Tab-separated table of C-alpha atoms in Angstrom:
chain	number	residue	atom	x	y	z
A	1	ILE	CA	38.129	33.041	22.063
A	2	LEU	CA	34.779	34.809	22.359
A	3	PHE	CA	33.397	32.844	19.395
A	4	ARG	CA	34.243	29.570	21.139
A	5	THR	CA	32.384	30.343	24.379
A	6	ASP	CA	29.170	28.577	25.379
A	7	LYS	CA	27.494	31.961	25.772
A	8	PHE	CA	28.263	33.044	22.193
A	9	ASN	CA	27.067	29.690	20.852
A	10	SER	CA	23.779	30.156	22.706
A	11	LEU	CA	23.439	33.581	21.041
A	12	ILE	CA	24.020	31.917	17.665
A	13	ARG	CA	21.316	29.335	18.361
A	14	GLU	CA	18.875	32.050	19.406
A	15	SER	CA	19.463	33.820	16.085
A	16	THR	CA	18.879	30.816	13.818
A	17	THR	CA	15.592	30.205	12.031
A	18	GLY	CA	13.914	27.235	10.371
A	19	SER	CA	12.114	24.179	11.697
A	20	VAL	CA	13.796	21.460	9.617
A	21	ARG	CA	17.121	23.021	8.713
A	22	GLN	CA	18.462	25.682	11.040
A	23	THR	CA	20.021	28.623	9.203
A	24	LEU	CA	21.791	31.803	10.263
A	25	SER	CA	21.467	34.758	7.904
A	26	PHE	CA	24.120	37.419	7.414
A	27	SER	CA	21.814	40.060	8.854
A	28	SER	CA	21.024	37.960	11.940
A	29	MET	CA	24.708	37.301	12.466
A	30	GLY	CA	25.492	41.001	12.096
A	31	ASN	CA	22.875	41.956	14.707
A	32	ILE	CA	24.227	39.686	17.460
A	33	LYS	CA	25.458	41.896	20.275
A	34	ILE	CA	28.755	41.050	21.947
A	35	PRO	CA	30.497	42.731	24.884
A	36	LEU	CA	33.273	45.057	23.733
A	37	PRO	CA	35.509	46.307	26.558
A	38	SER	CA	38.399	48.663	25.907
A	39	ILE	CA	41.372	47.305	23.969
A	40	GLU	CA	43.410	47.403	27.178
A	41	LYS	CA	40.772	45.300	28.988
A	42	GLN	CA	40.598	42.891	26.046
A	43	ARG	CA	44.351	42.334	26.246
A	44	GLU	CA	44.148	41.830	30.003
A	45	ILE	CA	41.405	39.208	29.601
A	46	VAL	CA	43.321	37.414	26.847
A	47	GLU	CA	46.494	37.421	28.935
A	48	LYS	CA	44.670	35.747	31.835
A	49	TYR	CA	43.200	33.201	29.443
A	50	ASN	CA	46.568	32.466	27.847
A	51	SER	CA	48.215	31.987	31.238
A	52	LYS	CA	45.895	29.002	31.792
A	53	ILE	CA	46.521	27.720	28.259
A	54	GLN	CA	50.272	27.917	28.846
A	55	LYS	CA	49.867	25.649	31.868
A	56	ILE	CA	48.019	23.188	29.621
A	57	VAL	CA	50.876	23.274	27.091
A	58	GLU	CA	53.386	22.576	29.873
A	59	LEU	CA	51.278	19.674	31.152
A	60	GLU	CA	50.961	18.199	27.645
A	61	PHE	CA	54.741	18.308	27.353
A	62	ARG	CA	54.942	16.635	30.777
A	63	ILE	CA	52.602	13.877	29.590
A	64	SER	CA	54.696	13.320	26.461
A	65	SER	CA	57.838	13.025	28.605
A	66	LEU	CA	56.178	10.595	31.035
A	67	LEU	CA	54.936	8.383	28.197
A	68	GLN	CA	58.426	8.262	26.738
A	69	GLU	CA	59.867	7.522	30.190
A	70	LYS	CA	57.421	4.638	30.643
A	71	ASN	CA	58.177	3.215	27.203
A	72	ASN	CA	61.943	3.452	27.730
A	73	TYR	CA	61.671	1.842	31.171
A	74	MET	CA	59.615	-1.113	29.910
A	75	ASN	CA	61.858	-1.719	26.912
A	76	GLU	CA	65.038	-1.494	28.957
A	77	LYS	CA	63.698	-3.665	31.770
A	78	LEU	CA	62.509	-6.351	29.358
A	79	GLY	CA	65.416	-6.135	26.918
A	80	ILE	CA	63.321	-5.029	23.942
A	81	VAL	CA	65.370	-3.394	21.201
A	82	SER	CA	63.778	-1.908	18.091
A	83	LYS	CA	65.846	-2.275	14.954
A	84	VAL	CA	64.744	0.242	12.353
A	85	ALA	CA	66.257	-0.472	8.964
A	86	LYS	CA	65.272	0.869	5.578
A	87	VAL	CA	64.745	-1.980	3.123
A	88	THR	CA	65.356	-1.199	-0.546
A	89	LEU	CA	64.075	-3.359	-3.376
A	90	ASN	CA	66.451	-4.569	-6.078
A	91	LYS	CA	65.502	-6.667	-9.073
A	92	LEU	CA	65.728	-9.846	-7.014
A	93	ASN	CA	65.428	-10.090	-3.225
A	94	PHE	CA	65.746	-13.002	-0.832
A	95	ILE	CA	64.360	-13.555	2.665
A	96	ASN	CA	64.489	-16.571	4.966
A	97	TYR	CA	61.193	-18.432	5.074
A	98	SER	CA	61.418	-18.517	8.889
A	99	ASP	CA	61.369	-14.705	8.922
A	100	ILE	CA	58.049	-14.453	7.080
A	101	LYS	CA	55.228	-13.787	9.533
A	102	ARG	CA	52.525	-12.983	6.958
A	103	TRP	CA	52.180	-13.465	3.209
A	104	GLY	CA	52.617	-10.368	1.093
A	105	VAL	CA	55.593	-8.290	-0.005
A	106	SER	CA	54.387	-5.147	1.811
A	107	PHE	CA	53.986	-7.020	5.117
A	108	THR	CA	57.356	-8.726	4.790
A	109	LEU	CA	59.140	-5.446	4.097
A	110	LYS	CA	57.347	-3.693	6.964
A	111	ASP	CA	58.309	-6.489	9.348
A	112	LYS	CA	61.953	-6.216	8.288
A	113	GLU	CA	61.984	-2.432	8.567
A	114	ASN	CA	60.474	-2.466	12.069
A	115	SER	CA	61.951	-5.656	13.500
A	116	VAL	CA	62.442	-6.148	17.227
A	117	SER	CA	64.981	-8.192	19.141
A	118	TYR	CA	64.356	-9.642	22.593
A	119	SER	CA	66.798	-10.358	25.377
A	120	ASN	CA	67.555	-14.000	26.181
A	121	ASP	CA	67.284	-13.237	29.909
A	122	TYR	CA	63.568	-14.088	30.133
A	123	LYS	CA	61.375	-16.758	28.619
A	124	ILE	CA	58.980	-15.812	25.849
A	125	LYS	CA	55.647	-17.441	25.069
A	126	LYS	CA	52.807	-16.719	22.683
A	127	ILE	CA	49.667	-15.090	24.051
A	128	LYS	CA	47.649	-18.241	23.300
A	129	GLU	CA	49.989	-20.172	25.608
A	130	VAL	CA	49.313	-18.003	28.659
A	131	CYS	CA	45.562	-17.335	28.528
A	132	SER	CA	42.254	-18.145	26.882
A	133	ILE	CA	41.341	-15.993	23.884
A	134	GLY	CA	37.784	-15.078	22.971
A	135	SER	CA	35.626	-12.306	21.603
A	136	GLY	CA	31.997	-11.296	21.803
A	137	GLY	CA	29.045	-10.382	19.678
A	138	THR	CA	26.371	-7.809	19.009
A	139	PRO	CA	22.824	-8.914	19.843
A	140	SER	CA	20.360	-8.050	17.073
A	141	ARG	CA	19.543	-4.351	17.121
A	142	THR	CA	16.125	-5.128	15.678
A	143	ASN	CA	15.120	-6.667	19.007
A	144	ALA	CA	14.914	-3.766	21.440
A	145	ASP	CA	14.201	-6.182	24.299
A	146	TYR	CA	17.841	-7.304	24.160
A	147	TYR	CA	18.902	-3.827	25.277
A	148	ASN	CA	15.959	-2.349	27.190
A	149	ASN	CA	16.364	-2.852	30.940
A	150	GLY	CA	19.514	-4.898	30.374
A	151	THR	CA	21.716	-5.430	33.426
A	152	ILE	CA	24.799	-7.022	31.827
A	153	PRO	CA	27.509	-4.463	30.925
A	154	TRP	CA	28.371	-4.636	27.218
A	155	VAL	CA	31.739	-3.250	26.067
A	156	LYS	CA	32.365	-1.650	22.668
A	157	THR	CA	35.818	-0.824	21.271
A	158	THR	CA	35.191	2.908	21.755
A	159	GLU	CA	35.226	2.169	25.500
A	160	VAL	CA	38.610	0.423	25.354
A	161	ARG	CA	40.828	3.343	26.375
A	162	ASN	CA	43.837	1.917	28.240
A	163	ASP	CA	41.895	2.110	31.490
A	164	ILE	CA	39.882	-0.058	33.871
A	165	ILE	CA	36.289	-0.506	32.685
A	166	ARG	CA	33.896	-0.122	35.604
A	167	ASN	CA	30.762	0.776	33.660
A	168	THR	CA	29.542	0.716	30.058
A	169	GLU	CA	27.331	2.898	27.879
A	170	GLU	CA	25.012	0.007	27.063
A	171	HIS	CA	23.722	-3.051	28.906
A	172	ILE	CA	22.159	-6.199	27.510
A	173	THR	CA	19.840	-8.900	28.860
A	174	ASN	CA	20.329	-12.601	29.547
A	175	ASP	CA	18.195	-13.337	26.484
A	176	ALA	CA	20.642	-11.290	24.405
A	177	ILE	CA	23.477	-13.493	25.654
A	178	LEU	CA	21.532	-16.686	24.868
A	179	ASN	CA	20.633	-15.544	21.348
A	180	SER	CA	23.942	-14.104	20.179
A	181	SER	CA	27.661	-14.831	20.258
A	182	ALA	CA	28.104	-12.427	23.165
A	183	LYS	CA	29.362	-14.002	26.385
A	184	ILE	CA	30.159	-12.776	29.882
A	185	TYR	CA	33.821	-12.476	30.852
A	186	PRO	CA	35.038	-12.256	34.464
A	187	THR	CA	36.507	-9.254	36.257
A	188	GLY	CA	40.236	-9.009	35.581
A	189	SER	CA	40.008	-10.099	31.939
A	190	LEU	CA	41.994	-7.994	29.480
A	191	ILE	CA	40.560	-6.540	26.266
A	192	ILE	CA	42.341	-5.609	23.040
A	193	ALA	CA	40.419	-3.548	20.479
A	194	MET	CA	40.737	-5.304	17.112
A	195	TYR	CA	38.861	-2.767	14.983
A	196	GLY	CA	38.404	0.953	15.192
A	197	GLN	CA	39.079	4.251	13.494
A	198	GLY	CA	42.004	6.438	14.472
A	199	GLU	CA	43.880	5.296	17.570
A	200	THR	CA	41.334	2.736	18.796
A	201	ARG	CA	42.798	-0.396	17.174
A	202	GLY	CA	45.364	-1.966	19.519
A	203	ARG	CA	44.206	-0.164	22.639
A	204	THR	CA	43.642	-2.250	25.755
A	205	ALA	CA	41.523	-2.248	28.887
A	206	LYS	CA	41.048	-4.299	32.027
A	207	LEU	CA	37.599	-5.369	33.169
A	208	GLY	CA	36.783	-4.008	36.606
A	209	ILE	CA	33.401	-5.760	36.364
A	210	ASP	CA	31.977	-8.914	34.816
A	211	ALA	CA	30.973	-7.878	31.292
A	212	ALA	CA	30.192	-8.963	27.753
A	213	THR	CA	31.783	-7.390	24.664
A	214	ASN	CA	31.075	-6.918	20.992
A	215	GLN	CA	32.850	-8.912	18.287
A	216	ALA	CA	35.487	-6.207	17.754
A	217	CYS	CA	37.004	-6.899	21.180
A	218	CYS	CA	39.553	-9.666	21.752
A	219	VAL	CA	39.251	-10.830	25.366
A	220	LEU	CA	42.094	-12.494	27.272
A	221	SER	CA	40.874	-14.473	30.289
A	222	ASP	CA	42.015	-17.391	32.482
A	223	ILE	CA	45.453	-15.792	32.594
A	224	SER	CA	48.269	-18.127	33.617
A	225	ALA	CA	49.523	-18.006	37.196
A	226	GLU	CA	53.023	-17.270	35.873
A	227	LEU	CA	51.775	-13.838	34.770
A	228	ASP	CA	50.708	-10.971	37.006
A	229	THR	CA	47.568	-9.634	35.309
A	230	ASP	CA	48.620	-5.998	35.631
A	231	TYR	CA	52.082	-6.798	34.296
A	232	PHE	CA	50.472	-8.533	31.315
A	233	TRP	CA	48.232	-5.514	30.748
A	234	PHE	CA	51.067	-2.995	31.015
A	235	TYR	CA	53.122	-5.133	28.632
A	236	LEU	CA	50.310	-5.099	26.059
A	237	MET	CA	49.979	-1.327	26.388
A	238	ASN	CA	53.715	-1.015	25.772
A	239	GLU	CA	53.286	-3.118	22.612
A	240	TYR	CA	50.501	-0.860	21.261
A	241	ALA	CA	52.364	0.367	18.172
A	242	ARG	CA	53.727	-3.081	17.310
A	243	LEU	CA	50.312	-4.697	17.749
A	244	ARG	CA	48.796	-2.148	15.355
A	245	GLU	CA	51.411	-3.043	12.732
A	246	LEU	CA	49.984	-6.570	12.584
A	247	ALA	CA	46.688	-5.286	11.198
A	248	SER	CA	45.704	-6.083	7.642
A	249	GLY	CA	43.069	-4.751	5.270
A	250	ASN	CA	42.876	-1.996	2.691
A	251	ASN	CA	40.417	0.691	3.787
A	252	GLN	CA	40.417	0.046	7.529
A	253	PRO	CA	43.148	-2.351	8.710
A	254	ASN	CA	42.001	-4.673	11.495
A	255	LEU	CA	43.517	-7.121	13.933
A	256	ASN	CA	42.109	-10.589	14.449
A	257	ALA	CA	42.272	-13.183	17.221
A	258	GLN	CA	44.787	-15.322	15.326
A	259	MET	CA	47.253	-12.437	15.025
A	260	ILE	CA	46.923	-11.646	18.714
A	261	ALA	CA	47.163	-15.324	19.716
A	262	SER	CA	50.601	-15.657	18.115
A	263	TYR	CA	51.993	-12.423	19.569
A	264	PRO	CA	54.998	-12.925	21.897
A	265	VAL	CA	54.835	-12.246	25.635
A	266	ILE	CA	57.990	-11.707	27.672
A	267	ILE	CA	57.719	-13.440	31.048
A	268	PRO	CA	60.293	-12.280	33.593
A	269	PRO	CA	60.380	-13.718	37.135
A	270	TYR	CA	57.389	-12.753	39.257
A	271	ASP	CA	59.348	-10.319	41.435
A	272	ILE	CA	60.472	-8.441	38.312
A	273	GLN	CA	56.869	-8.344	37.094
A	274	LYS	CA	55.743	-6.837	40.414
A	275	GLU	CA	58.562	-4.290	40.278
A	276	ILE	CA	57.475	-3.257	36.785
A	277	VAL	CA	53.837	-2.977	37.909
A	278	GLU	CA	54.815	-0.759	40.852
A	279	THR	CA	56.977	1.551	38.725
A	280	VAL	CA	54.524	1.832	35.828
A	281	THR	CA	51.599	2.386	38.213
A	282	GLY	CA	53.500	5.327	39.690
A	283	ILE	CA	54.034	6.833	36.237
A	284	ASN	CA	50.388	6.196	35.324
A	285	ASN	CA	49.270	8.041	38.464
A	286	GLN	CA	51.331	11.041	37.393
A	287	LEU	CA	49.804	10.853	33.901
A	288	SER	CA	46.303	10.698	35.359
A	289	GLU	CA	46.950	13.733	37.567
A	290	ALA	CA	48.364	15.711	34.627
A	291	ARG	CA	45.351	14.873	32.434
A	292	GLN	CA	42.929	15.858	35.190
A	293	ASN	CA	44.740	19.173	35.610
A	294	ILE	CA	44.554	19.805	31.851
A	295	GLU	CA	40.783	19.395	31.935
A	296	ARG	CA	40.576	21.611	35.018
A	297	PHE	CA	42.617	24.402	33.394
A	298	LYS	CA	40.509	24.189	30.221
A	299	ILE	CA	37.329	24.675	32.227
A	300	GLU	CA	38.842	27.410	34.399
A	301	ALA	CA	40.174	29.326	31.368
A	302	GLN	CA	36.788	29.243	29.642
A	303	GLN	CA	34.802	30.080	32.761
A	304	GLN	CA	37.130	32.926	33.698
A	305	PHE	CA	36.905	34.391	30.185
A	306	GLU	CA	33.082	34.227	30.140
A	307	LYS	CA	32.825	35.676	33.639
A	308	GLU	CA	34.952	38.666	32.657
A	309	LEU	CA	32.717	39.449	29.676
A	310	PHE	CA	29.215	38.252	30.413
A	311	GLU	CA	28.690	38.676	34.171
């Protein structure tokens, strides 16, 4: 725990040498002085630290339970049933042409193994039937004027984190818009990340401001009046894993606008949509509080540990 503190890391930096490549010699490392209270005091300090960490573990379990509760609620309310079936290959296999969503044996088998059935209680449309679909662009990085003193928020996929976007890391200028494929989308538009390492692909966000995006973002705007925007957003978040399964590519599978355009959207009556929004918002508020408390306990545990040893 001591080695992970900010104070110890500052001692490490003070002991390094070299102008181009910083190095830490064995002798320098061995001469760093650290506080060494009695073994009883060490155990007391560690116990206090671990009590905070235990609260974090409990909160992480709480978050996992809430996410599962939200997923179960959405699926049950909308009549979504996952049918997991292991498909085995024989010498000759047959599949109905109507069941083929994408060309390729691997895709066809994956679709069969992870198929989903939908209730007949509500109508279902494709995303392209309920909104406009667009993307953005990246103004040339060689022209610094496109970015310097820019006032137009510009969203990258790393900022698409299942949250409302109210600010962005970078801003671009009107000239950047005019000289690239970037375009400004209105507040309330929904974003789906099409590319991205790790968990990024398939994540969504809602614009809390007018903003442009890069080409890796699929933007859903002009949403039909038959859909509550927040319901649509929560539905897409619920479909995260299934959206990711659509991706194709060898090294880094990606989504594209065509895949997203053909994805089904369940459209229950408006009062049911509002009920879902109210319930899911309540769960999301609990998730947000739990995540904030995790960060608070992390900071408190570290600060308390350092205070015990270094002050």
